[in-house]
Amino acid sequence: IFENKGAAMGCSNPHPHGQIWTTTSLPEEPAIELEQFKKYHREQGGCHMLEDYAKLEIEKAERVVYQNGGFVALCPWWATWPFETLIIARQHKRALTDLLFEEKEQLAEIMAEVTRRYDNLFETQFPYSMGLHQAPLEGSGLEIECSYFHIHFYPPLLRSATVRKFLVGYEMMAEPQRDITPEQAAERLRSSGGVLYRKKMEEQL
């Protein structure tokens, strides 16, 4: 399940919409994640990697953008994109179908907080690719149990509404480079909360 927002991310339809793709095998990125989840689960006595990681980030607080009772949004230390964020369930949830009604409301709240802060950061319709990773529709009992619901946001903007990051040259041929630290990105996003900038502009007219 994913959404592309903005022409910079190849979105041809301006209205909000997402896509659901179903494949006969697990795609590469979630498959790599799941292998690491299984390894951690096995080596750490049944613990879940992202649950433990969320606890550590909440304790440190420096990379946390926003949190509520069910989820935390943060700028992960391994991020490639300048304002990349990750939404993680604070307790083990395998998929959307595991969420209680209250948790669905908490998920909606934190997604709105992240996207509003994106828009407020450079006062623009902030482009991004967003994707949900969750348990596969078909898999072994271990694969389903070790899956952990989380959401990736990959936004390209770097310094302003018109300056974006490009993964080219060294970053394409060798490894990605950070333009700002995840701590700096999280601080700027934390400071971009509040009323959506467009509503403020409307009120001033």
PDB file of C-alpha atoms in Angstrom:
ATOM      1  CA  ILE A   1       0.000   0.000   0.000  1.00  0.00           C
ATOM      2  CA  PHE A   2       1.575   3.277  -1.038  1.00  0.00           C
ATOM      3  CA  GLU A   3       0.927   6.883  -2.027  1.00  0.00           C
ATOM      4  CA  ASN A   4       2.899   9.200  -4.286  1.00  0.00           C
ATOM      5  CA  LYS A   5       2.199  12.874  -3.658  1.00  0.00           C
ATOM      6  CA  GLY A   6       3.272  15.630  -6.017  1.00  0.00           C
ATOM      7  CA  ALA A   7       4.691  15.831  -9.527  1.00  0.00           C
ATOM      8  CA  ALA A   8       8.221  15.512  -8.105  1.00  0.00           C
ATOM      9  CA  MET A   9       7.339  11.952  -7.132  1.00  0.00           C
ATOM     10  CA  GLY A  10       5.702  11.108 -10.457  1.00  0.00           C
ATOM     11  CA  CYS A  11       2.108  11.667  -9.359  1.00  0.00           C
ATOM     12  CA  SER A  12       0.006  12.529 -12.422  1.00  0.00           C
ATOM     13  CA  ASN A  13      -3.370  12.952 -10.651  1.00  0.00           C
ATOM     14  CA  PRO A  14      -3.571  15.972  -8.311  1.00  0.00           C
ATOM     15  CA  HIS A  15      -6.366  14.577  -6.128  1.00  0.00           C
ATOM     16  CA  PRO A  16      -5.323  12.575  -3.017  1.00  0.00           C
ATOM     17  CA  HIS A  17      -5.156   8.871  -3.756  1.00  0.00           C
ATOM     18  CA  GLY A  18      -3.133   5.788  -2.925  1.00  0.00           C
ATOM     19  CA  GLN A  19      -2.473   2.449  -4.558  1.00  0.00           C
ATOM     20  CA  ILE A  20      -2.617  -1.185  -3.480  1.00  0.00           C
ATOM     21  CA  TRP A  21      -0.457  -3.671  -5.363  1.00  0.00           C
ATOM     22  CA  THR A  22      -0.607  -7.423  -4.829  1.00  0.00           C
ATOM     23  CA  THR A  23       2.286  -9.595  -5.999  1.00  0.00           C
ATOM     24  CA  THR A  24       2.927 -13.332  -6.039  1.00  0.00           C
ATOM     25  CA  SER A  25       6.043 -12.939  -3.882  1.00  0.00           C
ATOM     26  CA  LEU A  26       7.202 -10.587  -1.149  1.00  0.00           C
ATOM     27  CA  PRO A  27       8.882  -7.474  -2.675  1.00  0.00           C
ATOM     28  CA  GLU A  28      12.578  -6.897  -1.988  1.00  0.00           C
ATOM     29  CA  GLU A  29      12.521  -4.127   0.634  1.00  0.00           C
ATOM     30  CA  PRO A  30       9.883  -5.630   2.968  1.00  0.00           C
ATOM     31  CA  ALA A  31      11.457  -9.072   2.454  1.00  0.00           C
ATOM     32  CA  ILE A  32      14.842  -7.782   3.686  1.00  0.00           C
ATOM     33  CA  GLU A  33      13.132  -6.145   6.663  1.00  0.00           C
ATOM     34  CA  LEU A  34      11.260  -9.338   7.520  1.00  0.00           C
ATOM     35  CA  GLU A  35      14.453 -11.396   7.509  1.00  0.00           C
ATOM     36  CA  GLN A  36      15.988  -8.985  10.027  1.00  0.00           C
ATOM     37  CA  PHE A  37      12.811  -9.023  12.144  1.00  0.00           C
ATOM     38  CA  LYS A  38      12.945 -12.836  12.242  1.00  0.00           C
ATOM     39  CA  LYS A  39      16.642 -12.829  13.156  1.00  0.00           C
ATOM     40  CA  TYR A  40      16.100 -10.314  15.978  1.00  0.00           C
ATOM     41  CA  HIS A  41      13.054 -12.223  17.220  1.00  0.00           C
ATOM     42  CA  ARG A  42      15.106 -15.424  17.354  1.00  0.00           C
ATOM     43  CA  GLU A  43      18.212 -13.906  18.962  1.00  0.00           C
ATOM     44  CA  GLN A  44      16.380 -11.664  21.466  1.00  0.00           C
ATOM     45  CA  GLY A  45      14.048 -14.188  23.015  1.00  0.00           C
ATOM     46  CA  GLY A  46      10.929 -13.353  21.045  1.00  0.00           C
ATOM     47  CA  CYS A  47      11.251  -9.564  21.205  1.00  0.00           C
ATOM     48  CA  HIS A  48      10.324  -7.368  18.250  1.00  0.00           C
ATOM     49  CA  MET A  49      13.002  -5.138  16.721  1.00  0.00           C
ATOM     50  CA  LEU A  50      10.825  -2.136  15.910  1.00  0.00           C
ATOM     51  CA  GLU A  51       9.066  -2.221  19.263  1.00  0.00           C
ATOM     52  CA  ASP A  52      12.432  -2.091  21.038  1.00  0.00           C
ATOM     53  CA  TYR A  53      13.720   0.542  18.611  1.00  0.00           C
ATOM     54  CA  ALA A  54      10.655   2.751  19.191  1.00  0.00           C
ATOM     55  CA  LYS A  55      11.237   2.561  22.965  1.00  0.00           C
ATOM     56  CA  LEU A  56      14.878   3.624  22.561  1.00  0.00           C
ATOM     57  CA  GLU A  57      13.986   6.568  20.320  1.00  0.00           C
ATOM     58  CA  ILE A  58      11.241   7.719  22.685  1.00  0.00           C
ATOM     59  CA  GLU A  59      13.694   7.599  25.596  1.00  0.00           C
ATOM     60  CA  LYS A  60      16.304   9.648  23.695  1.00  0.00           C
ATOM     61  CA  ALA A  61      13.633  11.958  22.204  1.00  0.00           C
ATOM     62  CA  GLU A  62      16.102  13.754  19.905  1.00  0.00           C
ATOM     63  CA  ARG A  63      14.824  12.120  16.686  1.00  0.00           C
ATOM     64  CA  VAL A  64      11.128  11.982  17.622  1.00  0.00           C
ATOM     65  CA  VAL A  65       8.837  14.239  15.584  1.00  0.00           C
ATOM     66  CA  TYR A  66       5.506  13.394  17.215  1.00  0.00           C
ATOM     67  CA  GLN A  67       3.976  10.638  19.322  1.00  0.00           C
ATOM     68  CA  ASN A  68       0.648   9.604  20.777  1.00  0.00           C
ATOM     69  CA  GLY A  69      -0.600   6.601  22.728  1.00  0.00           C
ATOM     70  CA  GLY A  70      -0.329   4.161  19.846  1.00  0.00           C
ATOM     71  CA  PHE A  71       2.412   5.383  17.499  1.00  0.00           C
ATOM     72  CA  VAL A  72       5.633   7.352  17.249  1.00  0.00           C
ATOM     73  CA  ALA A  73       6.886   9.308  14.215  1.00  0.00           C
ATOM     74  CA  LEU A  74      10.636   9.792  14.022  1.00  0.00           C
ATOM     75  CA  CYS A  75      13.531  10.555  11.694  1.00  0.00           C
ATOM     76  CA  PRO A  76      15.503   7.287  11.688  1.00  0.00           C
ATOM     77  CA  TRP A  77      19.267   7.485  12.113  1.00  0.00           C
ATOM     78  CA  TRP A  78      19.794   5.556   8.850  1.00  0.00           C
ATOM     79  CA  ALA A  79      17.587   7.890   6.767  1.00  0.00           C
ATOM     80  CA  THR A  80      18.615   8.627   3.180  1.00  0.00           C
ATOM     81  CA  TRP A  81      16.200  11.478   2.420  1.00  0.00           C
ATOM     82  CA  PRO A  82      16.640  14.802   4.280  1.00  0.00           C
ATOM     83  CA  PHE A  83      13.258  14.740   6.055  1.00  0.00           C
ATOM     84  CA  GLU A  84      12.571  11.017   5.879  1.00  0.00           C
ATOM     85  CA  THR A  85      10.252   9.802   8.643  1.00  0.00           C
ATOM     86  CA  LEU A  86       9.120   6.462   9.993  1.00  0.00           C
ATOM     87  CA  ILE A  87       5.859   5.825  11.839  1.00  0.00           C
ATOM     88  CA  ILE A  88       6.057   2.824  14.168  1.00  0.00           C
ATOM     89  CA  ALA A  89       3.383   1.178  16.288  1.00  0.00           C
ATOM     90  CA  ARG A  90       4.494   1.441  19.925  1.00  0.00           C
ATOM     91  CA  GLN A  91       3.283  -2.089  20.617  1.00  0.00           C
ATOM     92  CA  HIS A  92       3.507  -5.086  18.317  1.00  0.00           C
ATOM     93  CA  LYS A  93       0.932  -4.883  15.548  1.00  0.00           C
ATOM     94  CA  ARG A  94       1.363  -7.144  12.549  1.00  0.00           C
ATOM     95  CA  ALA A  95      -0.918  -5.302  10.141  1.00  0.00           C
ATOM     96  CA  LEU A  96      -3.722  -2.760   9.788  1.00  0.00           C
ATOM     97  CA  THR A  97      -6.198  -5.521  10.613  1.00  0.00           C
ATOM     98  CA  ASP A  98      -4.704  -5.792  14.127  1.00  0.00           C
ATOM     99  CA  LEU A  99      -5.565  -2.186  15.009  1.00  0.00           C
ATOM    100  CA  LEU A 100      -8.400  -1.442  17.411  1.00  0.00           C
ATOM    101  CA  PHE A 101     -10.742   1.476  16.658  1.00  0.00           C
ATOM    102  CA  GLU A 102      -8.849   3.797  19.017  1.00  0.00           C
ATOM    103  CA  GLU A 103      -5.552   2.810  17.396  1.00  0.00           C
ATOM    104  CA  LYS A 104      -6.940   3.584  13.939  1.00  0.00           C
ATOM    105  CA  GLU A 105      -7.795   7.074  15.182  1.00  0.00           C
ATOM    106  CA  GLN A 106      -4.286   7.429  16.620  1.00  0.00           C
ATOM    107  CA  LEU A 107      -2.791   6.334  13.295  1.00  0.00           C
ATOM    108  CA  ALA A 108      -4.897   8.889  11.417  1.00  0.00           C
ATOM    109  CA  GLU A 109      -3.809  11.593  13.878  1.00  0.00           C
ATOM    110  CA  ILE A 110      -0.096  10.904  13.580  1.00  0.00           C
ATOM    111  CA  MET A 111      -0.214  10.668   9.778  1.00  0.00           C
ATOM    112  CA  ALA A 112      -1.975  14.042   9.708  1.00  0.00           C
ATOM    113  CA  GLU A 113       0.659  15.476  12.053  1.00  0.00           C
ATOM    114  CA  VAL A 114       3.513  14.286   9.830  1.00  0.00           C
ATOM    115  CA  THR A 115       2.018  15.502   6.551  1.00  0.00           C
ATOM    116  CA  ARG A 116       0.951  18.876   8.011  1.00  0.00           C
ATOM    117  CA  ARG A 117       4.456  19.446   9.354  1.00  0.00           C
ATOM    118  CA  TYR A 118       5.849  18.591   5.921  1.00  0.00           C
ATOM    119  CA  ASP A 119       3.601  21.197   4.299  1.00  0.00           C
ATOM    120  CA  ASN A 120       4.393  23.815   6.953  1.00  0.00           C
ATOM    121  CA  LEU A 121       8.163  23.282   6.726  1.00  0.00           C
ATOM    122  CA  PHE A 122       8.574  25.051   3.377  1.00  0.00           C
ATOM    123  CA  GLU A 123       4.983  26.329   3.069  1.00  0.00           C
ATOM    124  CA  THR A 124       4.242  24.164   0.067  1.00  0.00           C
ATOM    125  CA  GLN A 125       2.393  21.014  -0.959  1.00  0.00           C
ATOM    126  CA  PHE A 126       5.256  18.802   0.222  1.00  0.00           C
ATOM    127  CA  PRO A 127       5.894  15.866  -2.134  1.00  0.00           C
ATOM    128  CA  TYR A 128       6.673  12.379  -0.854  1.00  0.00           C
ATOM    129  CA  SER A 129       6.323   8.671  -1.424  1.00  0.00           C
ATOM    130  CA  MET A 130       4.672   6.923   1.505  1.00  0.00           C
ATOM    131  CA  GLY A 131       4.382   3.174   1.973  1.00  0.00           C
ATOM    132  CA  LEU A 132       2.871   0.812   4.538  1.00  0.00           C
ATOM    133  CA  HIS A 133       4.835  -2.311   5.481  1.00  0.00           C
ATOM    134  CA  GLN A 134       2.908  -5.019   7.271  1.00  0.00           C
ATOM    135  CA  ALA A 135       2.462  -8.796   7.468  1.00  0.00           C
ATOM    136  CA  PRO A 136       2.198 -10.584   4.095  1.00  0.00           C
ATOM    137  CA  LEU A 137      -1.191 -11.954   3.076  1.00  0.00           C
ATOM    138  CA  GLU A 138       0.374 -15.407   2.907  1.00  0.00           C
ATOM    139  CA  GLY A 139       3.349 -16.615   4.931  1.00  0.00           C
ATOM    140  CA  SER A 140       4.503 -18.974   7.636  1.00  0.00           C
ATOM    141  CA  GLY A 141       3.354 -18.551  11.213  1.00  0.00           C
ATOM    142  CA  LEU A 142       6.798 -17.188  12.099  1.00  0.00           C
ATOM    143  CA  GLU A 143       6.745 -14.669   9.239  1.00  0.00           C
ATOM    144  CA  ILE A 144       3.319 -13.384  10.258  1.00  0.00           C
ATOM    145  CA  GLU A 145       4.262 -13.187  13.937  1.00  0.00           C
ATOM    146  CA  CYS A 146       7.548 -11.366  13.278  1.00  0.00           C
ATOM    147  CA  SER A 147       6.002  -8.808  10.928  1.00  0.00           C
ATOM    148  CA  TYR A 148       5.648  -5.329  12.394  1.00  0.00           C
ATOM    149  CA  PHE A 149       3.351  -2.604  11.068  1.00  0.00           C
ATOM    150  CA  HIS A 150       5.160   0.616  10.135  1.00  0.00           C
ATOM    151  CA  ILE A 151       5.016   3.409   7.549  1.00  0.00           C
ATOM    152  CA  HIS A 152       7.869   4.960   5.561  1.00  0.00           C
ATOM    153  CA  PHE A 153       7.776   8.550   4.256  1.00  0.00           C
ATOM    154  CA  TYR A 154      10.420   9.365   1.601  1.00  0.00           C
ATOM    155  CA  PRO A 155      10.273  13.111   0.758  1.00  0.00           C
ATOM    156  CA  PRO A 156      12.745  14.654  -1.732  1.00  0.00           C
ATOM    157  CA  LEU A 157      12.816  18.326  -0.672  1.00  0.00           C
ATOM    158  CA  LEU A 158      16.056  19.560   0.858  1.00  0.00           C
ATOM    159  CA  ARG A 159      16.433  23.321   1.416  1.00  0.00           C
ATOM    160  CA  SER A 160      13.220  24.887   0.112  1.00  0.00           C
ATOM    161  CA  ALA A 161      10.069  24.232  -1.878  1.00  0.00           C
ATOM    162  CA  THR A 162      12.135  24.285  -5.085  1.00  0.00           C
ATOM    163  CA  VAL A 163      15.409  22.639  -4.017  1.00  0.00           C
ATOM    164  CA  ARG A 164      15.296  18.856  -3.854  1.00  0.00           C
ATOM    165  CA  LYS A 165      17.782  16.096  -3.181  1.00  0.00           C
ATOM    166  CA  PHE A 166      18.937  13.929  -6.085  1.00  0.00           C
ATOM    167  CA  LEU A 167      20.429  10.494  -5.599  1.00  0.00           C
ATOM    168  CA  VAL A 168      23.095  10.777  -8.306  1.00  0.00           C
ATOM    169  CA  GLY A 169      26.856  10.528  -8.721  1.00  0.00           C
ATOM    170  CA  TYR A 170      28.552   9.172  -5.606  1.00  0.00           C
ATOM    171  CA  GLU A 171      25.221   8.460  -3.928  1.00  0.00           C
ATOM    172  CA  MET A 172      24.081   6.336  -6.849  1.00  0.00           C
ATOM    173  CA  MET A 173      27.408   4.625  -7.455  1.00  0.00           C
ATOM    174  CA  ALA A 174      28.603   4.187  -3.863  1.00  0.00           C
ATOM    175  CA  GLU A 175      26.344   5.091  -0.927  1.00  0.00           C
ATOM    176  CA  PRO A 176      23.840   7.769   0.134  1.00  0.00           C
ATOM    177  CA  GLN A 177      25.064  10.873   1.984  1.00  0.00           C
ATOM    178  CA  ARG A 178      23.212  12.857   4.621  1.00  0.00           C
ATOM    179  CA  ASP A 179      22.673  16.554   3.862  1.00  0.00           C
ATOM    180  CA  ILE A 180      21.373  17.249   7.385  1.00  0.00           C
ATOM    181  CA  THR A 181      21.411  15.004  10.440  1.00  0.00           C
ATOM    182  CA  PRO A 182      18.227  13.161  11.459  1.00  0.00           C
ATOM    183  CA  GLU A 183      18.337  15.111  14.729  1.00  0.00           C
ATOM    184  CA  GLN A 184      18.281  18.408  12.819  1.00  0.00           C
ATOM    185  CA  ALA A 185      15.477  17.145  10.577  1.00  0.00           C
ATOM    186  CA  ALA A 186      13.392  16.048  13.568  1.00  0.00           C
ATOM    187  CA  GLU A 187      13.883  19.402  15.306  1.00  0.00           C
ATOM    188  CA  ARG A 188      12.739  21.311  12.232  1.00  0.00           C
ATOM    189  CA  LEU A 189       9.682  19.089  11.811  1.00  0.00           C
ATOM    190  CA  ARG A 190       8.799  19.390  15.504  1.00  0.00           C
ATOM    191  CA  SER A 191       8.925  23.163  15.072  1.00  0.00           C
ATOM    192  CA  SER A 192       6.586  23.011  12.057  1.00  0.00           C
ATOM    193  CA  GLY A 193       3.472  21.871  13.892  1.00  0.00           C
ATOM    194  CA  GLY A 194       0.323  23.838  14.513  1.00  0.00           C
ATOM    195  CA  VAL A 195      -2.174  25.222  12.029  1.00  0.00           C
ATOM    196  CA  LEU A 196      -1.613  24.361   8.373  1.00  0.00           C
ATOM    197  CA  TYR A 197       0.119  27.269   6.655  1.00  0.00           C
ATOM    198  CA  ARG A 198      -2.604  27.553   3.982  1.00  0.00           C
ATOM    199  CA  LYS A 199      -5.265  28.108   6.644  1.00  0.00           C
ATOM    200  CA  LYS A 200      -3.154  30.865   8.179  1.00  0.00           C
ATOM    201  CA  MET A 201      -2.870  32.527   4.766  1.00  0.00           C
ATOM    202  CA  GLU A 202      -6.628  32.307   4.260  1.00  0.00           C
ATOM    203  CA  GLU A 203      -7.279  33.888   7.657  1.00  0.00           C
ATOM    204  CA  GLN A 204      -5.009  36.809   6.731  1.00  0.00           C
ATOM    205  CA  LEU A 205      -6.947  37.593   3.552  1.00  0.00           C
TER     206      LEU A 205
END
